[in-house]
PDB file of C-alpha atoms in Angstrom:
ATOM      1  CA  MET A   1     -16.322 -12.483 -12.754  1.00  0.00           C
ATOM      2  CA  ASN A   2     -17.342 -12.028  -9.153  1.00  0.00           C
ATOM      3  CA  LYS A   3     -16.678  -9.340  -6.588  1.00  0.00           C
ATOM      4  CA  ILE A   4     -13.343  -9.693  -4.838  1.00  0.00           C
ATOM      5  CA  THR A   5     -13.473 -11.320  -1.412  1.00  0.00           C
ATOM      6  CA  ASP A   6     -11.556  -9.986   1.580  1.00  0.00           C
ATOM      7  CA  GLU A   7      -9.400 -13.114   1.475  1.00  0.00           C
ATOM      8  CA  MET A   8      -8.520 -12.666  -2.219  1.00  0.00           C
ATOM      9  CA  TYR A   9      -7.741  -8.972  -1.639  1.00  0.00           C
ATOM     10  CA  ASP A  10      -5.453  -9.879   1.275  1.00  0.00           C
ATOM     11  CA  VAL A  11      -3.590 -12.397  -0.913  1.00  0.00           C
ATOM     12  CA  PHE A  12      -3.222  -9.820  -3.720  1.00  0.00           C
ATOM     13  CA  LYS A  13      -2.023  -7.145  -1.282  1.00  0.00           C
ATOM     14  CA  ALA A  14       0.489  -9.512   0.350  1.00  0.00           C
ATOM     15  CA  GLY A  15       1.823 -10.546  -3.074  1.00  0.00           C
ATOM     16  CA  LEU A  16       2.292  -6.942  -4.170  1.00  0.00           C
ATOM     17  CA  GLU A  17       3.818  -5.816  -0.879  1.00  0.00           C
ATOM     18  CA  ALA A  18       6.263  -8.764  -1.027  1.00  0.00           C
ATOM     19  CA  VAL A  19       7.835  -7.097  -4.084  1.00  0.00           C
ATOM     20  CA  ASN A  20       7.792  -3.603  -2.529  1.00  0.00           C
ATOM     21  CA  GLY A  21       4.544  -2.445  -4.085  1.00  0.00           C
ATOM     22  CA  VAL A  22       1.748  -0.532  -2.375  1.00  0.00           C
ATOM     23  CA  CYS A  23      -1.850  -1.740  -2.368  1.00  0.00           C
ATOM     24  CA  VAL A  24      -4.991   0.241  -1.525  1.00  0.00           C
ATOM     25  CA  ARG A  25      -8.660  -0.707  -1.691  1.00  0.00           C
ATOM     26  CA  ALA A  26     -11.261   1.922  -2.648  1.00  0.00           C
ATOM     27  CA  SER A  27     -14.824   2.320  -3.797  1.00  0.00           C
ATOM     28  CA  LYS A  28     -15.409   3.837  -7.240  1.00  0.00           C
ATOM     29  CA  ALA A  29     -16.640   7.024  -5.538  1.00  0.00           C
ATOM     30  CA  ASP A  30     -13.364   7.302  -3.581  1.00  0.00           C
ATOM     31  CA  LEU A  31     -11.015   6.335  -6.417  1.00  0.00           C
ATOM     32  CA  GLY A  32      -9.808   9.878  -7.184  1.00  0.00           C
ATOM     33  CA  LYS A  33      -9.130  10.579  -3.503  1.00  0.00           C
ATOM     34  CA  ALA A  34      -7.266   7.268  -3.134  1.00  0.00           C
ATOM     35  CA  ILE A  35      -4.998   8.100  -6.086  1.00  0.00           C
ATOM     36  CA  ALA A  36      -4.414  11.626  -4.766  1.00  0.00           C
ATOM     37  CA  ASP A  37      -3.555  10.246  -1.305  1.00  0.00           C
ATOM     38  CA  VAL A  38      -0.994   7.778  -2.725  1.00  0.00           C
ATOM     39  CA  PHE A  39       0.626  10.544  -4.771  1.00  0.00           C
ATOM     40  CA  ALA A  40       0.563  12.982  -1.831  1.00  0.00           C
ATOM     41  CA  GLN A  41       2.375  10.464   0.403  1.00  0.00           C
ATOM     42  CA  ALA A  42       5.016  10.038  -2.313  1.00  0.00           C
ATOM     43  CA  GLY A  43       5.346  13.772  -3.040  1.00  0.00           C
ATOM     44  CA  ILE A  44       4.090  13.439  -6.627  1.00  0.00           C
ATOM     45  CA  ALA A  45       2.815  16.739  -8.061  1.00  0.00           C
ATOM     46  CA  ASP A  46       2.057  15.773 -11.673  1.00  0.00           C
ATOM     47  CA  THR A  47       0.763  12.758 -13.547  1.00  0.00           C
ATOM     48  CA  CYS A  48      -0.182  11.358 -16.924  1.00  0.00           C
ATOM     49  CA  ILE A  49      -3.441   9.426 -17.009  1.00  0.00           C
ATOM     50  CA  VAL A  50      -5.334   7.405 -19.583  1.00  0.00           C
ATOM     51  CA  GLU A  51      -8.976   8.050 -18.781  1.00  0.00           C
ATOM     52  CA  THR A  52     -11.057   4.916 -19.062  1.00  0.00           C
ATOM     53  CA  PRO A  53     -14.832   4.861 -18.587  1.00  0.00           C
ATOM     54  CA  LEU A  54     -14.262   3.782 -14.967  1.00  0.00           C
ATOM     55  CA  MET A  55     -12.011   6.764 -14.268  1.00  0.00           C
ATOM     56  CA  LYS A  56     -14.381   9.171 -16.004  1.00  0.00           C
ATOM     57  CA  GLU A  57     -17.348   7.885 -13.984  1.00  0.00           C
ATOM     58  CA  ALA A  58     -15.309   8.226 -10.784  1.00  0.00           C
ATOM     59  CA  GLY A  59     -14.246  11.804 -11.620  1.00  0.00           C
ATOM     60  CA  VAL A  60     -10.567  10.965 -11.163  1.00  0.00           C
ATOM     61  CA  VAL A  61      -9.122  13.894 -13.136  1.00  0.00           C
ATOM     62  CA  ASP A  62     -11.230  16.451 -11.234  1.00  0.00           C
ATOM     63  CA  ALA A  63     -10.290  14.859  -7.887  1.00  0.00           C
ATOM     64  CA  LEU A  64      -6.584  14.967  -8.730  1.00  0.00           C
ATOM     65  CA  LYS A  65      -6.784  18.587  -9.865  1.00  0.00           C
ATOM     66  CA  ALA A  66      -8.679  19.484  -6.676  1.00  0.00           C
ATOM     67  CA  ALA A  67      -5.816  17.904  -4.714  1.00  0.00           C
ATOM     68  CA  GLY A  68      -3.336  20.194  -6.500  1.00  0.00           C
ATOM     69  CA  ILE A  69      -1.925  17.558  -8.857  1.00  0.00           C
ATOM     70  CA  GLU A  70      -1.237  18.650 -12.419  1.00  0.00           C
ATOM     71  CA  VAL A  71      -2.893  16.155 -14.793  1.00  0.00           C
ATOM     72  CA  TYR A  72      -2.048  15.338 -18.411  1.00  0.00           C
ATOM     73  CA  ALA A  73      -4.778  13.233 -20.030  1.00  0.00           C
ATOM     74  CA  ASP A  74      -3.629  13.961 -23.575  1.00  0.00           C
ATOM     75  CA  HIS A  75      -0.249  14.367 -25.277  1.00  0.00           C
ATOM     76  CA  ILE A  76       0.957  11.370 -23.269  1.00  0.00           C
ATOM     77  CA  ARG A  77       4.020  10.788 -25.453  1.00  0.00           C
ATOM     78  CA  LYS A  78       5.106  14.378 -24.878  1.00  0.00           C
ATOM     79  CA  ASN A  79       4.609  14.347 -21.093  1.00  0.00           C
ATOM     80  CA  ALA A  80       5.179  10.773 -19.838  1.00  0.00           C
ATOM     81  CA  GLU A  81       8.950  11.157 -19.819  1.00  0.00           C
ATOM     82  CA  THR A  82       8.973  14.214 -17.553  1.00  0.00           C
ATOM     83  CA  VAL A  83       6.045  13.798 -15.151  1.00  0.00           C
ATOM     84  CA  LYS A  84       6.645  11.854 -11.950  1.00  0.00           C
ATOM     85  CA  GLY A  85       3.328   9.974 -11.749  1.00  0.00           C
ATOM     86  CA  GLY A  86       1.326   7.800 -14.075  1.00  0.00           C
ATOM     87  CA  VAL A  87      -2.116   6.187 -13.824  1.00  0.00           C
ATOM     88  CA  THR A  88      -3.765   3.596 -16.052  1.00  0.00           C
ATOM     89  CA  GLU A  89      -6.347   0.875 -15.611  1.00  0.00           C
ATOM     90  CA  ALA A  90      -5.091  -2.701 -15.691  1.00  0.00           C
ATOM     91  CA  GLN A  91      -7.398  -5.261 -17.225  1.00  0.00           C
ATOM     92  CA  TYR A  92      -6.573  -8.195 -14.922  1.00  0.00           C
ATOM     93  CA  GLY A  93      -4.671  -9.141 -11.803  1.00  0.00           C
ATOM     94  CA  ILE A  94      -3.161 -12.255 -10.238  1.00  0.00           C
ATOM     95  CA  ALA A  95      -3.750 -12.468  -6.488  1.00  0.00           C
ATOM     96  CA  SER A  96      -0.946 -14.883  -5.542  1.00  0.00           C
ATOM     97  CA  LEU A  97       1.670 -12.699  -7.255  1.00  0.00           C
ATOM     98  CA  GLY A  98       0.189  -9.259  -6.651  1.00  0.00           C
ATOM     99  CA  SER A  99       0.555  -8.741 -10.409  1.00  0.00           C
ATOM    100  CA  LEU A 100      -1.277  -6.328 -12.668  1.00  0.00           C
ATOM    101  CA  ILE A 101      -1.932  -7.388 -16.251  1.00  0.00           C
ATOM    102  CA  GLN A 102      -2.178  -4.875 -19.094  1.00  0.00           C
ATOM    103  CA  GLY A 103      -4.050  -6.345 -22.002  1.00  0.00           C
ATOM    104  CA  ARG A 104      -4.818  -3.627 -24.521  1.00  0.00           C
ATOM    105  CA  ASP A 105      -3.313  -2.294 -27.704  1.00  0.00           C
ATOM    106  CA  ASP A 106      -3.077   1.300 -26.386  1.00  0.00           C
ATOM    107  CA  ILE A 107       0.550   2.489 -26.546  1.00  0.00           C
ATOM    108  CA  ASP A 108      -0.123   5.355 -24.119  1.00  0.00           C
ATOM    109  CA  GLU A 109      -0.936   2.883 -21.338  1.00  0.00           C
ATOM    110  CA  ARG A 110       2.373   1.083 -21.870  1.00  0.00           C
ATOM    111  CA  LEU A 111       4.307   4.343 -21.919  1.00  0.00           C
ATOM    112  CA  ILE A 112       2.774   5.500 -18.662  1.00  0.00           C
ATOM    113  CA  ALA A 113       3.404   2.165 -16.950  1.00  0.00           C
ATOM    114  CA  THR A 114       7.090   2.165 -17.894  1.00  0.00           C
ATOM    115  CA  MET A 115       8.245   5.800 -18.128  1.00  0.00           C
ATOM    116  CA  CYS A 116       6.854   7.444 -14.996  1.00  0.00           C
ATOM    117  CA  GLU A 117       8.712   7.184 -11.691  1.00  0.00           C
ATOM    118  CA  TYR A 118       5.578   6.276  -9.725  1.00  0.00           C
ATOM    119  CA  TYR A 119       2.986   4.139 -11.481  1.00  0.00           C
ATOM    120  CA  ILE A 120      -0.510   3.484 -10.119  1.00  0.00           C
ATOM    121  CA  GLY A 121      -2.469   0.659 -11.725  1.00  0.00           C
ATOM    122  CA  ILE A 122      -6.214   0.685 -11.175  1.00  0.00           C
ATOM    123  CA  ILE A 123      -7.793  -2.775 -11.094  1.00  0.00           C
ATOM    124  CA  LYS A 124     -11.406  -3.817 -10.592  1.00  0.00           C
ATOM    125  CA  GLY A 125     -11.659  -6.371  -7.801  1.00  0.00           C
ATOM    126  CA  SER A 126     -13.642  -8.729 -10.016  1.00  0.00           C
ATOM    127  CA  ALA A 127     -10.788  -8.802 -12.558  1.00  0.00           C
ATOM    128  CA  ILE A 128      -8.357 -10.467 -10.130  1.00  0.00           C
ATOM    129  CA  VAL A 129      -7.893 -14.220 -10.480  1.00  0.00           C
ATOM    130  CA  PRO A 130      -6.360 -16.426  -7.761  1.00  0.00           C
ATOM    131  CA  GLU A 131      -3.350 -17.960  -9.541  1.00  0.00           C
ATOM    132  CA  TYR A 132      -1.012 -17.609 -12.520  1.00  0.00           C
ATOM    133  CA  ASP A 133      -2.608 -20.558 -14.355  1.00  0.00           C
ATOM    134  CA  ASP A 134      -6.042 -18.960 -13.956  1.00  0.00           C
ATOM    135  CA  MET A 135      -4.756 -15.916 -15.823  1.00  0.00           C
ATOM    136  CA  PHE A 136      -3.697 -18.009 -18.801  1.00  0.00           C
ATOM    137  CA  ASP A 137      -7.047 -19.806 -18.803  1.00  0.00           C
ATOM    138  CA  LEU A 138      -8.735 -16.395 -18.915  1.00  0.00           C
ATOM    139  CA  LEU A 139      -6.475 -15.122 -21.711  1.00  0.00           C
ATOM    140  CA  CYS A 140      -7.088 -18.278 -23.759  1.00  0.00           C
ATOM    141  CA  GLU A 141     -10.847 -17.715 -23.504  1.00  0.00           C
ATOM    142  CA  LEU A 142     -10.661 -14.222 -25.004  1.00  0.00           C
ATOM    143  CA  PRO A 143     -12.179 -13.979 -28.485  1.00  0.00           C
ATOM    144  CA  GLU A 144      -9.006 -12.221 -29.646  1.00  0.00           C
ATOM    145  CA  LEU A 145      -5.740 -11.820 -27.764  1.00  0.00           C
ATOM    146  CA  PRO A 146      -4.553  -8.182 -27.618  1.00  0.00           C
ATOM    147  CA  ASN A 147      -1.313  -7.359 -29.452  1.00  0.00           C
ATOM    148  CA  TYR A 148       0.234  -6.582 -26.069  1.00  0.00           C
ATOM    149  CA  VAL A 149      -0.157  -8.405 -22.772  1.00  0.00           C
ATOM    150  CA  GLY A 150       2.157  -7.168 -20.021  1.00  0.00           C
ATOM    151  CA  PHE A 151       2.577  -8.635 -16.545  1.00  0.00           C
ATOM    152  CA  ILE A 152       3.556  -5.975 -13.995  1.00  0.00           C
ATOM    153  CA  THR A 153       4.830  -7.366 -10.704  1.00  0.00           C
ATOM    154  CA  GLY A 154       6.222  -4.653  -8.453  1.00  0.00           C
ATOM    155  CA  PRO A 155       8.595  -1.820  -9.315  1.00  0.00           C
ATOM    156  CA  SER A 156      11.065  -2.420 -12.152  1.00  0.00           C
ATOM    157  CA  ARG A 157      14.113  -4.456 -11.085  1.00  0.00           C
ATOM    158  CA  THR A 158      17.227  -5.715 -12.768  1.00  0.00           C
ATOM    159  CA  ALA A 159      20.612  -7.046 -11.674  1.00  0.00           C
ATOM    160  CA  ASP A 160      24.033  -7.211 -13.256  1.00  0.00           C
ATOM    161  CA  ILE A 161      26.252 -10.269 -13.538  1.00  0.00           C
ATOM    162  CA  GLU A 162      27.485  -9.714  -9.978  1.00  0.00           C
ATOM    163  CA  CYS A 163      23.844  -9.758  -8.745  1.00  0.00           C
ATOM    164  CA  VAL A 164      23.837  -6.084  -7.813  1.00  0.00           C
ATOM    165  CA  SER A 165      20.158  -5.187  -7.855  1.00  0.00           C
ATOM    166  CA  THR A 166      18.925  -1.907  -9.307  1.00  0.00           C
ATOM    167  CA  VAL A 167      15.375  -0.565  -9.150  1.00  0.00           C
ATOM    168  CA  GLY A 168      13.748   1.585 -11.820  1.00  0.00           C
ATOM    169  CA  VAL A 169      16.008   0.967 -14.810  1.00  0.00           C
ATOM    170  CA  HIS A 170      13.324  -0.422 -17.153  1.00  0.00           C
ATOM    171  CA  GLY A 171      10.223   0.964 -15.502  1.00  0.00           C
ATOM    172  CA  PRO A 172       8.872   2.762 -12.451  1.00  0.00           C
ATOM    173  CA  LEU A 173      10.766   3.152  -9.187  1.00  0.00           C
ATOM    174  CA  CYS A 174       7.503   2.727  -7.280  1.00  0.00           C
ATOM    175  CA  LEU A 175       4.288   0.891  -8.047  1.00  0.00           C
ATOM    176  CA  ALA A 176       0.895   0.998  -6.383  1.00  0.00           C
ATOM    177  CA  ALA A 177      -2.301  -0.870  -7.182  1.00  0.00           C
ATOM    178  CA  ILE A 178      -5.695   0.478  -6.258  1.00  0.00           C
ATOM    179  CA  VAL A 179      -8.283  -2.274  -6.136  1.00  0.00           C
ATOM    180  CA  VAL A 180     -11.701  -0.819  -6.926  1.00  0.00           C
ATOM    181  CA  GLU A 181     -14.701  -2.436  -5.299  1.00  0.00           C
ATOM    182  CA  ASP A 182     -17.244  -3.714  -7.784  1.00  0.00           C
ATOM    183  CA  GLU A 183     -20.709  -2.239  -7.424  1.00  0.00           C
TER     184      GLU A 183
END
């Protein structure tokens, strides 16, 4: 995959903002600060996080702790229900929809993405494809499809039979994506 272009980022950001999501672009070195800033603006004081190699290299946990955010990187099942924030790395994205794609077997990542009030998905710019069909082409090329592939497009929404919309019933009330620049 290639580095994300400004045009592709703008399409991704517009797609996510169209469904009331927040989108931020950051370098790997500034990733922890970017997450802390998003949480600070939302008044989030604690978070669960699944530390991937990218997040470890970027020093995300230390940056969040330095910003005064309480971080739970273990015992996710115990803490995900009560903390306000959650952070995981998404494996792919779809620019036209502003969607994040989770494609791993890790249950903790799914719990964080659905149980916390404010979810931040970290996505490498090079992992964003232009269109929906491109995502399926990519998934079909994988040597083995993960047991779970979840498409996350904006905060959780549902409506009843009278079309009364409700946010946050089956997932987060707020969603942000931080697009990390490839080095």
